[in-house]
Amino acid sequence: MYQYTEVDQKLVDERVAQYRDQTRRYLAGELPDEEFRALRLMNGLYIQRQAPMLRVAVPYGLMSSTQMRKLAHIARTYDKGYGHFTTRTNIQYNWPKLEEVPDILAELAEVQMHAIQTSGNCIRNTTTDPYAGVIASELEDPRPWCEIIRQWSTLHPEFAYLPRKFKIAVTGGPEDRAASQVHDIGLHLVKNDAGQIGFEVLVGGGLGRTPIIGKQINPFLDPQDLLSYLEAIIRVYNLNGRRDNKYKARIKILVSAMGIDAFREQVEAEWAEIRESDLRLSQEEIDKVKAQFAPPAYDADAVNNTLDAHLAQNDEFRIWYERNTVEHKVPGYRIVVVSLKPYLKAPGDITDLQMEAVADLADRFSFGEIRATHHQNLVLADVKQGDLHEVWKILNANNLARPNIGTLTDMIVCPGFDFCSLANAKTLNIAEQINEKFEDVDYMHDIGEIRLNMSGCINACAHHHVGHIGILGVDKKGEDWYQFTLGGSSEAEASLGKVLGKSIAADEVANTIEKILLTYIDQRDSEAESFLEVVRRVGVEPFKEAVYAADH
């Protein structure tokens, strides 16, 4: 993984000192609240419903065990003993004291971490595939390109005050595990007819009040032109994006208003002016960054015959293996997904002790690295097959081995009204209701892959529009109600879910999901036909009829 240079460290240390002085002046009454607000947001600090919330950057989801232990220390020392992983692979602390945030930032700087650009109208954390570098189907590891983008975008002087926040995602192969098509810019590594690898570039995707799938602006971009092309896109957006209405300020609105062809023309004209500038990446620069992501020293003799015996003797371990591990490109290794969706716990939350347990596992079994996922879980990317049983036992002892990855209870859920000042409705109590209703592991495995995403407001932090089942919390005269959508997906064949009908009362959410699942079972051609395939084949009408039949 990338290691800070002296320049990187100096930049982060200076930002900590700067913010410490800004906080001091604010607490002393020397800095008005309206001025401090912009400064704290630049350092990832929000004021939420009950307390400040600090969002810490985890670039492209990659952490070392040392960094994870520091996150655990911060949770224990400055918060209430836990953190929350988000869909941008960052971690949030929900209870820091405003006056202690500079100390937290100083501690983060000790392990090459920060909270820069985790808020505000700037280029946010670039995300990617949590299986990058270890999945056989990818064309190339996308993480070096994420790092190149990180270095270019960090404190970019021209893009510090964009019309709205700006998000980029990069994928390395045909699968899309980064929801790239609902980002402001999506970058897909592709191979052209000549066998060269470059980027397909999508622009104008996004969710929130106006969900839109991104449109292709360039089918094949030479990797050396990556930064100049990104700069051209964001310049056009910065100049033309609306600043009079924050709900219409995202690039998706600009692209839709102009049309992709007209937008492309402006980008191409801007690009022509800067393409041969210092932004052009030399092969030497590219190779230098790629060297930071060289494969670890895999054991050529990692294949272990004890795995089959453990699988045969222990059904609990076998179920976990089938659901929570993924085939690795290197024989004898598996990718392990650590579930942060334990029964009746807030999805995405992790305690300080659990963080330390994961850090220990990473050191012992996965070359000291940990990854955060778009689905609010963690990944140990390089575990020997012979070590899987021991890893499972330790995860199980720490309530991190629920075998639910990709199932209904592997929910993406925002913190909702309990924490967020923007939320209209609660989400965590609804997640508990769903967990209680669908606790049966065998039933969930029989149902197969279902992505359930639930947001507490239209800002769609939990990406409900692209859930196979999407749930949006709404407020009706002070009461929480929930609107359902079906058929969304953030993967390669991305789609936006269709609204099922009128919103559902809070105490009927889990029962409504049961009706939807029973309709799926009734409608599927075979057990091999997935929920998403059924919805796309038959539409939402059979599900609507089942859910609202009593109203007819």
XYZ file of C-alpha atoms in Angstrom:
552
model
C 0.000 0.000 0.000
C 1.052 3.605 -0.484
C 3.381 5.121 2.113
C 3.569 8.860 2.821
C 6.551 10.816 1.599
C 7.978 13.710 3.610
C 5.791 16.035 1.539
C 2.634 14.057 2.396
C 3.433 14.025 6.099
C 4.300 17.727 6.172
C 1.017 18.598 4.464
C -1.060 16.605 6.948
C 0.868 17.842 9.998
C 0.469 21.456 8.897
C -3.257 20.978 8.387
C -3.562 19.622 11.949
C -1.733 22.648 13.359
C -3.865 24.989 11.288
C -7.098 23.433 12.468
C -5.933 23.358 16.091
C -5.501 27.126 15.965
C -8.860 27.588 14.231
C -10.583 25.544 16.944
C -8.814 27.522 19.673
C -9.962 30.819 18.160
C -13.524 29.553 17.767
C -13.749 28.359 21.378
C -12.280 31.666 22.538
C -14.996 33.566 20.690
C -12.560 35.047 18.177
C -14.003 33.210 15.197
C -17.723 33.472 14.373
C -19.716 30.264 13.972
C -20.452 30.921 10.293
C -16.726 31.216 9.559
C -15.758 28.195 11.641
C -18.405 26.046 9.975
C -16.573 26.064 6.634
C -13.249 25.379 8.359
C -14.488 22.409 10.383
C -16.169 20.897 7.327
C -12.844 21.056 5.506
C -11.551 18.798 8.272
C -14.422 16.340 8.221
C -16.322 17.630 11.255
C -20.125 17.854 11.144
C -22.531 18.894 13.855
C -25.179 16.182 13.984
C -28.385 15.676 15.927
C -26.777 14.697 19.232
C -23.078 15.530 18.955
C -20.310 16.386 16.488
C -19.454 13.675 13.950
C -15.938 13.249 12.579
C -15.450 11.471 9.254
C -11.970 10.025 8.731
C -10.686 9.335 5.219
C -9.773 5.774 4.285
C -8.435 6.246 0.740
C -9.927 3.599 -1.570
C -10.784 1.595 1.549
C -7.249 0.396 2.294
C -5.846 0.337 5.833
C -2.865 -1.190 7.577
C -3.186 -3.054 10.854
C -1.350 -0.151 12.510
C -3.948 2.274 11.232
C -6.795 0.038 12.396
C -5.320 -0.104 15.890
C -5.125 3.687 15.906
C -8.793 3.861 14.896
C -9.572 1.539 17.806
C -7.573 3.738 20.182
C -9.450 6.842 18.993
C -12.816 5.107 19.445
C -11.887 4.121 22.994
C -10.207 7.390 24.011
C -12.258 10.082 22.319
C -15.595 8.437 21.494
C -17.943 5.807 22.933
C -15.869 2.802 21.963
C -16.974 2.281 18.371
C -16.857 3.674 14.845
C -19.097 3.393 11.800
C -17.946 2.433 8.287
C -19.734 4.170 5.432
C -20.483 3.426 1.766
C -17.483 5.588 0.817
C -15.272 3.238 2.850
C -14.552 5.971 5.394
C -15.047 5.647 9.136
C -17.158 8.010 11.220
C -17.045 8.781 14.927
C -20.401 9.924 16.277
C -19.457 11.282 19.698
C -16.178 13.264 19.642
C -15.889 16.457 21.660
C -15.336 19.488 19.461
C -12.376 20.685 21.532
C -10.669 17.270 21.224
C -10.926 16.923 17.452
C -7.498 18.557 16.861
C -5.998 15.895 19.150
C -7.751 13.158 17.157
C -6.399 14.604 13.899
C -2.892 14.711 15.396
C -3.167 11.050 16.379
C -4.377 10.149 12.888
C -1.406 11.977 11.367
C 0.911 9.682 13.341
C -0.285 6.759 11.201
C -0.632 8.560 7.851
C -4.349 9.270 8.139
C -6.464 12.424 8.095
C -9.984 13.795 7.654
C -9.214 16.158 4.774
C -11.911 16.427 2.083
C -14.324 14.064 3.786
C -16.840 16.894 3.692
C -17.501 20.087 1.796
C -17.859 20.902 -1.893
C -14.642 19.284 -3.008
C -13.366 16.015 -4.504
C -14.166 13.350 -1.920
C -12.528 10.004 -1.192
C -12.044 7.910 -4.346
C -13.447 4.398 -3.957
C -12.767 1.106 -5.700
C -13.296 -2.648 -5.673
C -12.498 -4.180 -2.251
C -11.145 -7.228 -4.127
C -8.718 -5.114 -6.179
C -5.474 -6.917 -6.929
C -6.722 -10.312 -5.738
C -9.656 -11.138 -8.002
C -8.876 -13.111 -11.155
C -11.343 -11.320 -13.437
C -9.806 -7.850 -13.247
C -7.705 -6.473 -16.103
C -5.452 -4.543 -13.770
C -5.272 -3.494 -10.129
C -7.177 -0.178 -9.910
C -5.636 0.927 -6.609
C -2.559 2.642 -8.108
C -4.904 4.787 -10.194
C -6.913 5.637 -7.084
C -3.694 6.706 -5.406
C -2.729 8.868 -8.385
C -6.157 10.519 -8.202
C -5.771 10.989 -4.435
C -2.464 12.775 -4.797
C -3.827 15.014 -7.561
C -7.108 15.860 -5.825
C -5.891 16.444 -2.266
C -6.159 20.182 -1.530
C -6.437 20.906 -5.269
C -6.501 24.739 -5.232
C -8.891 25.081 -8.169
C -11.438 22.583 -6.873
C -11.733 23.539 -3.196
C -15.134 25.222 -3.726
C -17.000 23.246 -6.353
C -20.751 23.774 -6.804
C -21.268 20.566 -4.775
C -19.378 17.544 -3.469
C -17.733 15.397 -6.136
C -17.178 11.631 -6.078
C -15.057 9.318 -8.247
C -14.989 5.512 -8.335
C -12.604 3.200 -10.221
C -13.102 -0.454 -11.187
C -10.507 -2.859 -12.553
C -12.628 -5.384 -14.411
C -16.047 -6.319 -15.731
C -17.702 -6.563 -12.310
C -18.644 -3.367 -10.530
C -18.258 -3.610 -6.761
C -17.811 0.155 -6.330
C -21.196 1.467 -7.579
C -19.216 3.424 -10.169
C -22.212 4.152 -12.387
C -23.872 6.291 -9.727
C -20.811 8.479 -9.191
C -20.017 11.897 -10.587
C -17.238 10.169 -12.519
C -16.937 6.421 -12.984
C -13.701 4.976 -14.372
C -13.612 1.430 -15.774
C -10.358 -0.187 -16.809
C -11.020 -1.718 -20.236
C -9.039 -3.277 -23.083
C -9.359 -1.980 -26.653
C -9.143 -3.966 -29.892
C -5.378 -3.458 -29.970
C -5.016 -5.092 -26.553
C -4.172 -1.823 -24.770
C -5.595 -1.083 -21.339
C -7.242 2.278 -20.744
C -10.298 3.825 -19.112
C -13.916 3.948 -20.116
C -15.119 7.204 -18.559
C -18.678 7.740 -17.302
C -19.948 11.071 -16.048
C -23.063 12.477 -14.418
C -24.181 9.584 -12.241
C -25.571 10.085 -8.780
C -28.422 9.393 -6.362
C -30.158 11.707 -3.899
C -33.239 13.650 -5.023
C -32.538 12.989 -8.698
C -31.075 9.495 -9.178
C -29.279 9.072 -12.516
C -27.079 6.362 -14.043
C -23.844 7.831 -15.435
C -23.371 8.307 -19.165
C -20.334 7.353 -21.199
C -18.294 10.390 -22.179
C -15.199 8.566 -23.434
C -15.039 4.867 -24.436
C -11.247 4.638 -24.168
C -8.883 7.059 -22.468
C -5.113 6.567 -22.532
C -4.011 6.129 -18.891
C -1.345 8.804 -19.315
C -4.149 11.296 -19.979
C -6.141 10.398 -16.866
C -5.475 13.498 -14.780
C -5.796 15.996 -17.603
C -9.133 14.472 -18.640
C -10.452 14.479 -15.082
C -9.312 18.079 -14.730
C -11.111 19.031 -17.952
C -14.366 17.442 -16.766
C -14.280 19.123 -13.378
C -13.308 22.488 -14.872
C -16.348 22.418 -17.133
C -18.498 21.492 -14.152
C -16.894 24.127 -11.920
C -17.580 26.842 -14.492
C -21.097 25.780 -15.466
C -22.566 23.949 -12.499
C -25.387 25.716 -10.709
C -24.548 27.501 -7.478
C -27.968 29.061 -6.863
C -29.678 25.813 -5.820
C -27.814 23.090 -3.939
C -30.352 20.485 -5.053
C -29.484 21.200 -8.684
C -25.766 21.766 -8.231
C -24.437 18.270 -8.886
C -22.763 17.438 -12.184
C -25.572 14.987 -13.007
C -27.966 17.947 -13.348
C -25.535 19.827 -15.597
C -24.965 16.812 -17.851
C -28.697 16.167 -18.090
C -29.445 19.814 -18.864
C -26.710 20.175 -21.499
C -26.940 16.670 -22.931
C -23.950 14.342 -22.940
C -22.836 15.377 -26.453
C -22.717 19.094 -25.670
C -21.014 18.398 -22.353
C -18.456 16.194 -24.104
C -17.693 18.973 -26.606
C -16.874 21.415 -23.816
C -14.729 18.832 -22.042
C -12.834 17.995 -25.240
C -12.191 21.703 -25.888
C -10.881 22.220 -22.360
C -8.843 19.037 -22.557
C -7.159 20.157 -25.766
C -5.736 23.128 -23.853
C -4.220 21.105 -20.998
C -3.611 17.616 -22.386
C 0.118 18.140 -22.968
C 0.673 19.995 -19.699
C 2.372 18.752 -16.538
C -0.779 16.767 -15.859
C 0.254 14.171 -18.421
C 1.465 11.104 -16.546
C 4.811 9.662 -17.539
C 5.267 5.915 -17.526
C 7.937 6.411 -14.884
C 5.416 8.109 -12.564
C 2.840 5.400 -13.175
C 5.351 2.635 -12.510
C 6.511 4.349 -9.327
C 3.007 4.326 -7.864
C 2.289 0.804 -9.095
C 5.395 -0.403 -7.277
C 3.714 0.598 -3.995
C 1.032 -2.007 -4.732
C 3.238 -4.938 -5.705
C 1.742 -8.314 -4.746
C 2.802 -9.657 -1.340
C 5.060 -12.667 -0.961
C 2.508 -15.424 -1.487
C 3.343 -18.933 -0.356
C 3.646 -21.172 -3.404
C 2.708 -24.159 -1.234
C -0.341 -22.568 0.401
C -2.806 -25.275 -0.643
C -3.845 -27.102 2.527
C -5.795 -30.359 2.652
C -7.171 -29.721 6.145
C -9.775 -27.308 4.734
C -11.914 -30.081 3.268
C -11.934 -31.916 6.571
C -13.063 -28.816 8.489
C -15.782 -28.134 5.911
C -17.045 -31.691 6.177
C -17.012 -31.768 9.979
C -18.429 -28.330 10.836
C -21.614 -27.069 9.178
C -21.364 -23.638 10.822
C -17.878 -23.147 9.402
C -18.963 -24.488 6.000
C -21.847 -22.018 5.749
C -19.543 -19.148 6.677
C -16.976 -20.343 4.107
C -19.587 -20.513 1.347
C -21.120 -17.125 2.113
C -18.283 -15.001 3.509
C -15.242 -16.029 1.458
C -14.439 -15.464 -2.202
C -12.131 -17.212 -4.640
C -8.641 -15.668 -4.802
C -6.575 -15.427 -7.977
C -3.667 -17.184 -6.240
C -4.160 -20.909 -5.614
C -4.313 -21.784 -1.928
C -5.711 -18.398 -0.807
C -9.225 -17.013 -0.192
C -10.668 -13.536 0.220
C -12.436 -13.246 3.586
C -15.302 -10.785 4.074
C -15.719 -9.717 7.707
C -19.390 -9.055 8.373
C -20.151 -5.805 10.190
C -23.829 -6.771 10.227
C -24.156 -8.809 13.442
C -27.606 -9.701 14.719
C -29.438 -6.702 16.242
C -26.434 -4.389 15.938
C -26.246 -1.225 13.828
C -24.992 -2.133 10.325
C -21.477 -0.869 9.679
C -20.618 -0.313 13.339
C -17.475 -1.841 14.836
C -16.192 -1.635 18.413
C -12.662 -0.822 19.498
C -12.105 -4.429 20.590
C -13.374 -5.730 17.260
C -11.055 -3.337 15.419
C -8.116 -4.676 17.374
C -9.175 -8.260 16.687
C -9.309 -7.536 12.944
C -5.900 -5.832 13.102
C -4.449 -8.909 14.828
C -5.969 -11.190 12.195
C -4.543 -9.028 9.422
C -1.067 -9.270 10.935
C -1.262 -13.024 11.463
C -3.038 -14.081 8.303
C -3.306 -11.325 5.656
C -0.026 -9.407 5.268
C -1.135 -6.690 7.702
C -3.772 -5.138 5.423
C -7.510 -4.546 5.809
C -10.031 -3.168 3.346
C -13.382 -1.473 3.846
C -16.173 -2.197 1.386
C -18.944 -0.224 -0.272
C -21.371 -2.525 1.566
C -20.067 -1.451 5.006
C -18.051 -4.593 5.715
C -14.325 -5.328 5.939
C -12.087 -7.616 3.898
C -8.984 -9.665 4.669
C -7.811 -10.126 1.107
C -5.037 -12.734 1.360
C -5.865 -15.582 3.739
C -4.380 -19.040 3.222
C -6.967 -21.779 2.921
C -5.291 -23.654 5.748
C -5.802 -20.666 8.050
C -9.491 -20.137 7.309
C -10.788 -22.269 10.152
C -8.677 -20.412 12.707
C -9.701 -17.048 11.221
C -13.349 -18.052 11.411
C -13.035 -19.113 15.050
C -11.532 -15.756 16.021
C -14.085 -13.775 14.005
C -16.869 -15.846 15.532
C -15.591 -15.161 19.038
C -15.699 -11.434 18.261
C -19.215 -11.412 16.708
C -17.780 -10.760 13.246
C -18.600 -14.039 11.503
C -22.306 -13.810 10.770
C -22.603 -15.765 7.498
C -24.811 -13.222 5.736
C -22.700 -11.547 3.046
C -24.907 -10.763 0.068
C -28.106 -11.814 1.845
C -31.037 -9.727 3.035
C -29.488 -9.026 6.450
C -26.270 -7.735 4.870
C -28.027 -4.377 4.686
C -26.579 -1.009 3.761
C -28.137 1.345 6.301
C -27.417 4.979 7.097
C -27.529 6.084 10.774
C -30.888 7.781 10.167
C -32.765 10.084 12.516
C -31.029 8.718 15.621
C -27.856 10.554 14.599
C -28.169 12.521 11.362
C -29.533 16.071 11.399
C -30.741 15.684 7.805
C -32.700 12.451 8.288
C -36.489 12.362 8.204
C -36.956 8.908 9.705
C -35.223 6.321 11.857
C -33.459 3.386 10.228
C -31.645 1.441 12.949
C -34.852 0.282 14.643
C -36.174 -0.875 11.262
C -32.941 -2.789 10.649
C -33.481 -4.544 13.990
C -37.057 -5.365 12.991
C -35.834 -6.910 9.730
C -33.128 -8.879 11.541
C -35.621 -10.279 14.027
C -37.976 -11.326 11.241
C -35.300 -12.957 9.088
C -32.913 -14.489 11.604
C -33.090 -17.955 9.997
C -29.742 -18.434 8.233
C -30.918 -21.385 6.133
C -33.923 -19.430 4.872
C -31.746 -16.479 3.895
C -29.342 -18.742 2.033
C -32.224 -20.420 0.213
C -33.514 -17.023 -0.880
C -30.068 -16.174 -2.281
C -28.490 -12.824 -3.022
C -30.627 -9.825 -2.166
C -29.251 -6.352 -1.670
C -31.362 -4.313 0.761
C -30.430 -0.631 1.102
C -32.209 1.719 3.518
C -31.858 5.505 3.769
C -33.360 7.816 6.357
C -33.858 10.657 3.890
C -33.831 11.541 0.192
C -30.089 12.275 0.267
C -29.695 8.505 -0.210
C -26.504 7.967 1.781
C -27.391 4.255 1.868
C -27.996 4.135 -1.899
C -31.581 2.902 -1.581
C -32.290 3.683 -5.257
C -29.908 0.895 -6.332
C -30.895 -1.733 -3.778
C -32.607 -4.846 -5.090
C -35.013 -3.800 -2.366
C -34.703 -0.116 -1.533
C -36.305 1.527 1.492
C -36.620 5.285 2.009
C -37.736 6.690 5.337
C -40.198 9.592 5.103
C -41.907 11.760 7.687
C -45.707 11.943 7.708
C -47.018 14.381 10.300
C -44.330 13.380 12.770
C -44.546 9.641 12.121
C -42.027 7.429 10.299
C -43.217 5.761 7.097
C -41.205 3.838 4.525
C -41.333 3.868 0.730
C -40.192 0.738 -1.128
C -38.460 0.433 -4.497
C -37.650 -2.811 -6.301
C -35.195 -3.787 -9.015
C -32.296 -1.438 -8.385
C -28.656 -2.445 -8.784
C -25.291 -0.726 -8.466
C -23.412 -3.511 -10.247
C -22.362 -3.888 -13.903
C -25.951 -3.837 -15.207
C -26.854 -0.853 -13.041
C -30.485 0.167 -12.670
C -32.681 2.398 -10.536
C -35.415 0.752 -8.527
C -39.084 1.378 -9.331
C -41.401 2.659 -6.619
C -43.671 -0.121 -5.381
C -46.524 2.066 -4.171
C -47.563 4.182 -1.219
C -45.358 4.230 1.850
C -45.614 1.575 4.577
C -46.072 2.113 8.310
C -42.983 1.510 10.431
C -44.323 -1.590 12.172
C -45.151 -3.241 8.829
C -41.761 -2.968 7.108
C -40.527 -6.496 7.866
C -43.936 -7.992 7.061
C -43.876 -6.147 3.736
C -40.468 -7.626 2.939
C -41.875 -11.072 3.726
C -44.674 -10.523 1.205
C -42.115 -9.434 -1.386
C -39.956 -12.512 -0.780
C -42.922 -14.889 -0.956
C -43.934 -13.288 -4.257
C -40.405 -13.783 -5.540
C -40.501 -17.468 -4.603
C -43.857 -17.843 -6.317
C -42.736 -16.034 -9.481
C -39.278 -17.504 -10.039
C -38.812 -20.107 -12.749
C -36.288 -22.033 -10.686
C -34.219 -21.702 -7.540
C -31.391 -20.504 -9.751
C -33.306 -17.393 -10.833
C -32.275 -14.529 -8.563
C -34.550 -11.951 -6.989
C -33.238 -9.215 -9.287
C -33.738 -11.378 -12.369
C -37.341 -12.038 -11.389
C -38.124 -8.372 -10.794
C -36.612 -7.450 -14.141
C -38.589 -10.183 -15.889
C -42.041 -9.727 -14.347
C -41.900 -6.085 -13.229
C -43.196 -4.701 -9.933
C -46.905 -5.380 -10.462
C -47.022 -8.883 -8.887
C -45.157 -7.540 -5.854
C -47.423 -4.500 -5.668
C -50.488 -6.731 -5.763
C -49.143 -8.888 -2.927
C -48.216 -5.943 -0.711
C -51.339 -3.842 -1.207
C -53.939 -6.576 -1.833
C -55.826 -5.768 1.370
C -56.369 -2.210 0.135
C -58.256 -3.344 -2.994
